[in-house]
PDB file of C-alpha atoms in Angstrom:
ATOM      1  CA  UNK A   1     -22.589  -2.624 -12.219  1.00 46.00           C
ATOM      2  CA  UNK A   2     -21.328  -4.102  -8.614  1.00 49.00           C
ATOM      3  CA  UNK A   3     -23.356  -3.690  -6.397  1.00 45.00           C
ATOM      4  CA  UNK A   4     -22.385  -4.861  -2.363  1.00 43.00           C
ATOM      5  CA  UNK A   5     -24.839  -3.306  -0.551  1.00 46.00           C
ATOM      6  CA  UNK A   6     -25.356  -6.191   2.177  1.00 44.00           C
ATOM      7  CA  UNK A   7     -23.212  -7.553   1.518  1.00 59.00           C
ATOM      8  CA  UNK A   8     -20.548  -6.558   4.318  1.00 81.00           C
ATOM      9  CA  UNK A   9     -17.652  -4.882   4.577  1.00 85.00           C
ATOM     10  CA  UNK A  10     -15.115  -7.809   2.805  1.00 87.00           C
ATOM     11  CA  UNK A  11     -17.092  -7.911  -0.527  1.00 88.00           C
ATOM     12  CA  UNK A  12     -16.636  -4.136  -0.457  1.00 90.00           C
ATOM     13  CA  UNK A  13     -13.106  -4.448   0.030  1.00 89.00           C
ATOM     14  CA  UNK A  14     -13.004  -6.569  -3.209  1.00 88.00           C
ATOM     15  CA  UNK A  15     -15.684  -3.982  -4.823  1.00 89.00           C
ATOM     16  CA  UNK A  16     -12.546  -2.036  -3.993  1.00 90.00           C
ATOM     17  CA  UNK A  17      -9.635  -3.390  -5.283  1.00 86.00           C
ATOM     18  CA  UNK A  18     -11.613  -4.772  -8.335  1.00 88.00           C
ATOM     19  CA  UNK A  19     -12.563  -0.700  -8.910  1.00 89.00           C
ATOM     20  CA  UNK A  20      -9.235   0.756  -7.804  1.00 85.00           C
ATOM     21  CA  UNK A  21      -6.581  -2.544  -7.812  1.00 80.00           C
ATOM     22  CA  UNK A  22      -4.568  -3.018  -4.984  1.00 76.00           C
ATOM     23  CA  UNK A  23      -3.579   1.002  -4.369  1.00 73.00           C
ATOM     24  CA  UNK A  24      -7.054   1.721  -3.911  1.00 80.00           C
ATOM     25  CA  UNK A  25      -9.009   4.773  -4.452  1.00 85.00           C
ATOM     26  CA  UNK A  26      -6.731   7.787  -4.616  1.00 81.00           C
ATOM     27  CA  UNK A  27      -6.162  10.524  -0.791  1.00 76.00           C
ATOM     28  CA  UNK A  28      -7.675  12.931  -3.428  1.00 82.00           C
ATOM     29  CA  UNK A  29     -11.492  10.757  -3.790  1.00 85.00           C
ATOM     30  CA  UNK A  30     -13.968  12.120  -1.206  1.00 87.00           C
ATOM     31  CA  UNK A  31     -15.575   9.057  -0.020  1.00 89.00           C
ATOM     32  CA  UNK A  32     -18.829  10.032  -2.097  1.00 91.00           C
ATOM     33  CA  UNK A  33     -17.220   9.940  -5.512  1.00 92.00           C
ATOM     34  CA  UNK A  34     -15.321   6.104  -3.904  1.00 91.00           C
ATOM     35  CA  UNK A  35     -19.432   4.976  -3.549  1.00 92.00           C
ATOM     36  CA  UNK A  36     -20.225   6.857  -7.168  1.00 93.00           C
ATOM     37  CA  UNK A  37     -17.774   4.450  -8.687  1.00 92.00           C
ATOM     38  CA  UNK A  38     -18.771   1.065  -6.485  1.00 91.00           C
ATOM     39  CA  UNK A  39     -21.792   2.264  -7.401  1.00 90.00           C
ATOM     40  CA  UNK A  40     -22.820   1.986  -3.394  1.00 91.00           C
ATOM     41  CA  UNK A  41     -24.223   4.664  -1.211  1.00 89.00           C
ATOM     42  CA  UNK A  42     -21.854   6.621   0.493  1.00 90.00           C
ATOM     43  CA  UNK A  43     -23.316   5.910   3.480  1.00 90.00           C
ATOM     44  CA  UNK A  44     -21.989   2.005   2.949  1.00 89.00           C
ATOM     45  CA  UNK A  45     -18.682   2.976   3.022  1.00 90.00           C
ATOM     46  CA  UNK A  46     -19.466   4.751   6.073  1.00 90.00           C
ATOM     47  CA  UNK A  47     -21.107   2.669   7.975  1.00 90.00           C
ATOM     48  CA  UNK A  48     -18.011  -0.273   7.165  1.00 89.00           C
ATOM     49  CA  UNK A  49     -15.009   2.445   7.541  1.00 88.00           C
ATOM     50  CA  UNK A  50     -15.706   4.835   9.056  1.00 86.00           C
ATOM     51  CA  UNK A  51     -14.138   7.679   7.120  1.00 83.00           C
ATOM     52  CA  UNK A  52     -12.190   8.327   3.970  1.00 83.00           C
ATOM     53  CA  UNK A  53      -8.669   7.382   5.773  1.00 80.00           C
ATOM     54  CA  UNK A  54     -10.698   4.630   7.647  1.00 83.00           C
ATOM     55  CA  UNK A  55     -11.583   3.298   3.954  1.00 86.00           C
ATOM     56  CA  UNK A  56      -7.765   3.564   2.416  1.00 82.00           C
ATOM     57  CA  UNK A  57      -6.580   1.935   5.575  1.00 82.00           C
ATOM     58  CA  UNK A  58      -8.811  -0.741   4.864  1.00 84.00           C
ATOM     59  CA  UNK A  59      -8.189  -1.754   0.762  1.00 84.00           C
ATOM     60  CA  UNK A  60      -3.652  -1.094   1.878  1.00 82.00           C
ATOM     61  CA  UNK A  61      -3.915  -2.976   5.470  1.00 81.00           C
ATOM     62  CA  UNK A  62      -5.735  -5.802   2.945  1.00 83.00           C
ATOM     63  CA  UNK A  63      -2.546  -5.581   0.469  1.00 82.00           C
ATOM     64  CA  UNK A  64      -0.113  -5.680   2.710  1.00 81.00           C
ATOM     65  CA  UNK A  65      -1.414  -8.195   4.107  1.00 82.00           C
ATOM     66  CA  UNK A  66      -1.525 -10.325   0.862  1.00 83.00           C
ATOM     67  CA  UNK A  67       1.739  -8.434  -0.121  1.00 82.00           C
ATOM     68  CA  UNK A  68       3.357 -10.626   2.655  1.00 81.00           C
ATOM     69  CA  UNK A  69       1.379 -14.203   1.780  1.00 83.00           C
ATOM     70  CA  UNK A  70       4.005 -13.581  -1.263  1.00 83.00           C
ATOM     71  CA  UNK A  71       7.018 -12.254   0.609  1.00 84.00           C
ATOM     72  CA  UNK A  72       6.638 -15.570   3.221  1.00 82.00           C
ATOM     73  CA  UNK A  73       5.722 -17.522   0.403  1.00 84.00           C
ATOM     74  CA  UNK A  74       8.706 -16.651  -1.414  1.00 80.00           C
ATOM     75  CA  UNK A  75      11.001 -16.136   1.757  1.00 75.00           C
ATOM     76  CA  UNK A  76      10.257 -18.882   3.895  1.00 80.00           C
ATOM     77  CA  UNK A  77      13.757 -20.415   3.496  1.00 84.00           C
ATOM     78  CA  UNK A  78      15.659 -17.058   2.622  1.00 87.00           C
ATOM     79  CA  UNK A  79      18.317 -16.449   5.147  1.00 89.00           C
ATOM     80  CA  UNK A  80      18.224 -13.358   6.789  1.00 93.00           C
ATOM     81  CA  UNK A  81      19.272 -10.981   4.232  1.00 93.00           C
ATOM     82  CA  UNK A  82      18.008 -12.211   1.044  1.00 92.00           C
ATOM     83  CA  UNK A  83      14.516 -12.602   3.126  1.00 93.00           C
ATOM     84  CA  UNK A  84      15.181  -8.250   3.442  1.00 94.00           C
ATOM     85  CA  UNK A  85      16.719  -8.267  -0.548  1.00 93.00           C
ATOM     86  CA  UNK A  86      13.757  -9.968  -1.628  1.00 92.00           C
ATOM     87  CA  UNK A  87      11.455  -7.623   0.326  1.00 93.00           C
ATOM     88  CA  UNK A  88      13.092  -4.394  -1.260  1.00 94.00           C
ATOM     89  CA  UNK A  89      12.881  -5.693  -4.309  1.00 92.00           C
ATOM     90  CA  UNK A  90       9.277  -5.721  -3.983  1.00 90.00           C
ATOM     91  CA  UNK A  91       8.874  -2.593  -3.104  1.00 90.00           C
ATOM     92  CA  UNK A  92      10.893  -0.348  -4.121  1.00 92.00           C
ATOM     93  CA  UNK A  93       9.092  -1.869  -7.845  1.00 90.00           C
ATOM     94  CA  UNK A  94       7.673   0.718 -10.166  1.00 89.00           C
ATOM     95  CA  UNK A  95       4.261  -1.094  -9.706  1.00 86.00           C
ATOM     96  CA  UNK A  96       3.751  -0.726  -5.369  1.00 85.00           C
ATOM     97  CA  UNK A  97       5.149   2.926  -6.007  1.00 87.00           C
ATOM     98  CA  UNK A  98       1.224   3.918  -6.244  1.00 82.00           C
ATOM     99  CA  UNK A  99       0.996   1.433  -2.876  1.00 81.00           C
ATOM    100  CA  UNK A 100       3.930   3.102  -1.025  1.00 87.00           C
ATOM    101  CA  UNK A 101       3.350   6.806  -1.291  1.00 87.00           C
ATOM    102  CA  UNK A 102      -0.225   5.690   0.131  1.00 82.00           C
ATOM    103  CA  UNK A 103       0.713   3.843   2.278  1.00 85.00           C
ATOM    104  CA  UNK A 104       3.329   6.811   3.792  1.00 89.00           C
ATOM    105  CA  UNK A 105       0.815   9.165   3.662  1.00 85.00           C
ATOM    106  CA  UNK A 106      -1.124   7.336   6.626  1.00 83.00           C
ATOM    107  CA  UNK A 107       1.823   6.485   8.048  1.00 87.00           C
ATOM    108  CA  UNK A 108       1.660   9.394   8.833  1.00 88.00           C
ATOM    109  CA  UNK A 109      -1.542  10.254   9.272  1.00 85.00           C
ATOM    110  CA  UNK A 110      -1.513   7.467  11.887  1.00 85.00           C
ATOM    111  CA  UNK A 111       1.062   9.749  14.094  1.00 89.00           C
ATOM    112  CA  UNK A 112      -1.183  12.583  14.829  1.00 88.00           C
ATOM    113  CA  UNK A 113      -3.760  10.420  14.550  1.00 83.00           C
ATOM    114  CA  UNK A 114      -3.085   7.306  16.844  1.00 80.00           C
ATOM    115  CA  UNK A 115      -6.622   6.269  17.652  1.00 79.00           C
ATOM    116  CA  UNK A 116      -7.887   6.489  14.247  1.00 75.00           C
ATOM    117  CA  UNK A 117      -5.288   4.179  13.005  1.00 77.00           C
ATOM    118  CA  UNK A 118      -4.671   1.641  15.609  1.00 77.00           C
ATOM    119  CA  UNK A 119      -5.564  -1.357  13.147  1.00 76.00           C
ATOM    120  CA  UNK A 120      -3.133  -0.119   9.901  1.00 78.00           C
ATOM    121  CA  UNK A 121      -0.508   0.801  12.794  1.00 80.00           C
ATOM    122  CA  UNK A 122      -0.595  -3.005  14.719  1.00 78.00           C
ATOM    123  CA  UNK A 123      -0.404  -4.898  11.098  1.00 77.00           C
ATOM    124  CA  UNK A 124       3.027  -2.540  10.442  1.00 79.00           C
ATOM    125  CA  UNK A 125       4.353  -5.314  12.387  1.00 82.00           C
ATOM    126  CA  UNK A 126       3.493  -7.695   9.913  1.00 84.00           C
ATOM    127  CA  UNK A 127       7.163  -7.405   8.205  1.00 85.00           C
ATOM    128  CA  UNK A 128       9.162  -7.160  11.028  1.00 88.00           C
ATOM    129  CA  UNK A 129       7.250 -11.577  12.117  1.00 89.00           C
ATOM    130  CA  UNK A 130       9.025 -12.423   9.131  1.00 90.00           C
ATOM    131  CA  UNK A 131      13.143 -10.925   9.467  1.00 93.00           C
ATOM    132  CA  UNK A 132      12.919 -12.053  13.207  1.00 94.00           C
ATOM    133  CA  UNK A 133      11.984 -15.591  11.915  1.00 92.00           C
ATOM    134  CA  UNK A 134      14.207 -15.359   9.292  1.00 92.00           C
ATOM    135  CA  UNK A 135      17.104 -14.329  12.128  1.00 94.00           C
ATOM    136  CA  UNK A 136      15.879 -17.611  13.965  1.00 94.00           C
ATOM    137  CA  UNK A 137      15.976 -19.460  11.200  1.00 91.00           C
ATOM    138  CA  UNK A 138      20.036 -18.383  10.310  1.00 91.00           C
ATOM    139  CA  UNK A 139      20.491 -18.818  14.930  1.00 92.00           C
ATOM    140  CA  UNK A 140      19.506 -15.675  16.589  1.00 94.00           C
ATOM    141  CA  UNK A 141      18.430 -15.346  19.496  1.00 95.00           C
ATOM    142  CA  UNK A 142      14.674 -14.316  20.787  1.00 96.00           C
ATOM    143  CA  UNK A 143      16.556 -11.018  21.833  1.00 96.00           C
ATOM    144  CA  UNK A 144      18.202 -10.387  18.976  1.00 95.00           C
ATOM    145  CA  UNK A 145      15.979 -10.938  15.699  1.00 95.00           C
ATOM    146  CA  UNK A 146      12.797  -9.295  17.125  1.00 95.00           C
ATOM    147  CA  UNK A 147      15.646  -6.073  17.480  1.00 94.00           C
ATOM    148  CA  UNK A 148      17.415  -6.848  13.543  1.00 94.00           C
ATOM    149  CA  UNK A 149      14.286  -7.122  12.326  1.00 94.00           C
ATOM    150  CA  UNK A 150      13.297  -3.569  14.135  1.00 94.00           C
ATOM    151  CA  UNK A 151      16.125  -2.099  12.860  1.00 95.00           C
ATOM    152  CA  UNK A 152      15.855  -3.817   9.575  1.00 95.00           C
ATOM    153  CA  UNK A 153      11.991  -2.720   8.707  1.00 94.00           C
ATOM    154  CA  UNK A 154      13.303   0.792   9.738  1.00 94.00           C
ATOM    155  CA  UNK A 155      16.357   1.463   7.757  1.00 95.00           C
ATOM    156  CA  UNK A 156      13.792  -0.501   4.142  1.00 96.00           C
ATOM    157  CA  UNK A 157      11.319   1.746   5.162  1.00 94.00           C
ATOM    158  CA  UNK A 158      13.014   5.183   5.077  1.00 95.00           C
ATOM    159  CA  UNK A 159      15.226   3.844   2.257  1.00 96.00           C
ATOM    160  CA  UNK A 160      11.466   3.698  -0.074  1.00 95.00           C
ATOM    161  CA  UNK A 161      10.976   6.843   1.348  1.00 95.00           C
ATOM    162  CA  UNK A 162      13.607   8.432   0.605  1.00 95.00           C
ATOM    163  CA  UNK A 163      13.275   7.257  -3.233  1.00 94.00           C
ATOM    164  CA  UNK A 164       9.676   8.399  -3.231  1.00 93.00           C
ATOM    165  CA  UNK A 165      11.390  11.795  -2.401  1.00 93.00           C
ATOM    166  CA  UNK A 166      14.456  11.707  -5.115  1.00 89.00           C
ATOM    167  CA  UNK A 167      14.018   8.642  -6.838  1.00 82.00           C
ATOM    168  CA  UNK A 168      18.097   8.036  -8.361  1.00 82.00           C
ATOM    169  CA  UNK A 169      20.156   5.629  -7.924  1.00 81.00           C
ATOM    170  CA  UNK A 170      21.812   6.193  -5.393  1.00 93.00           C
ATOM    171  CA  UNK A 171      18.917   5.244  -3.370  1.00 94.00           C
ATOM    172  CA  UNK A 172      19.129   2.004  -4.597  1.00 93.00           C
ATOM    173  CA  UNK A 173      22.794   1.374  -4.299  1.00 94.00           C
ATOM    174  CA  UNK A 174      22.393   1.921  -0.324  1.00 95.00           C
ATOM    175  CA  UNK A 175      20.079   0.128   0.046  1.00 95.00           C
ATOM    176  CA  UNK A 176      22.258  -2.624  -1.089  1.00 94.00           C
ATOM    177  CA  UNK A 177      25.413  -1.167   0.460  1.00 95.00           C
ATOM    178  CA  UNK A 178      22.289  -1.661   3.810  1.00 95.00           C
ATOM    179  CA  UNK A 179      21.276  -5.307   3.412  1.00 95.00           C
ATOM    180  CA  UNK A 180      25.424  -6.584   2.083  1.00 93.00           C
ATOM    181  CA  UNK A 181      26.483  -5.109   5.605  1.00 92.00           C
ATOM    182  CA  UNK A 182      23.631  -7.216   7.463  1.00 88.00           C
ATOM    183  CA  UNK A 183      25.308 -10.296   5.326  1.00 78.00           C
ATOM    184  CA  UNK A 184      28.923  -9.569   7.087  1.00 61.00           C
ATOM    185  CA  UNK A 185      27.366  -8.847  10.058  1.00 55.00           C
ATOM    186  CA  UNK A 186      25.053 -12.619  10.580  1.00 52.00           C
ATOM    187  CA  UNK A 187      28.405 -14.233   9.116  1.00 50.00           C
TER     188      UNK A 187
END
């Protein structure tokens, strides 16, 4: 059994990934249940993450950070629309569905408890920054690149939420239509 006691928050995060994967523990598990699975005392989790939502937020933020490294590596030379397509392809993949559910669960909590989820909310702009850089590479002005990246991020997240709520081919077709419209607007 792992015992990351005394090895800090980063070691606990790694133990959480090792035990639960990149989606983290189910939102239905209590801190005690998570601690039991890790072989640590629940007060250690409380000390490092504060609460179950804090723990989920930390795991999801780290997973998103890792995802964004993958997307950034793939998309470093892509144009704006192609990067949007790469992001959609990555997050609409069935293997990321549980993580997407957790993301929207925490986003909903953050709306009501913004102060408790400040770190989570601060990390939400990472994709927009990647898209902004792609727009700048295509010659957008700084203002247009920022606005276009916000629009694209919001639309892709909205489509992803719609896909979770009503999983059918129409959502994927709508995503493709949106991405195609980006190509038309940049030429």
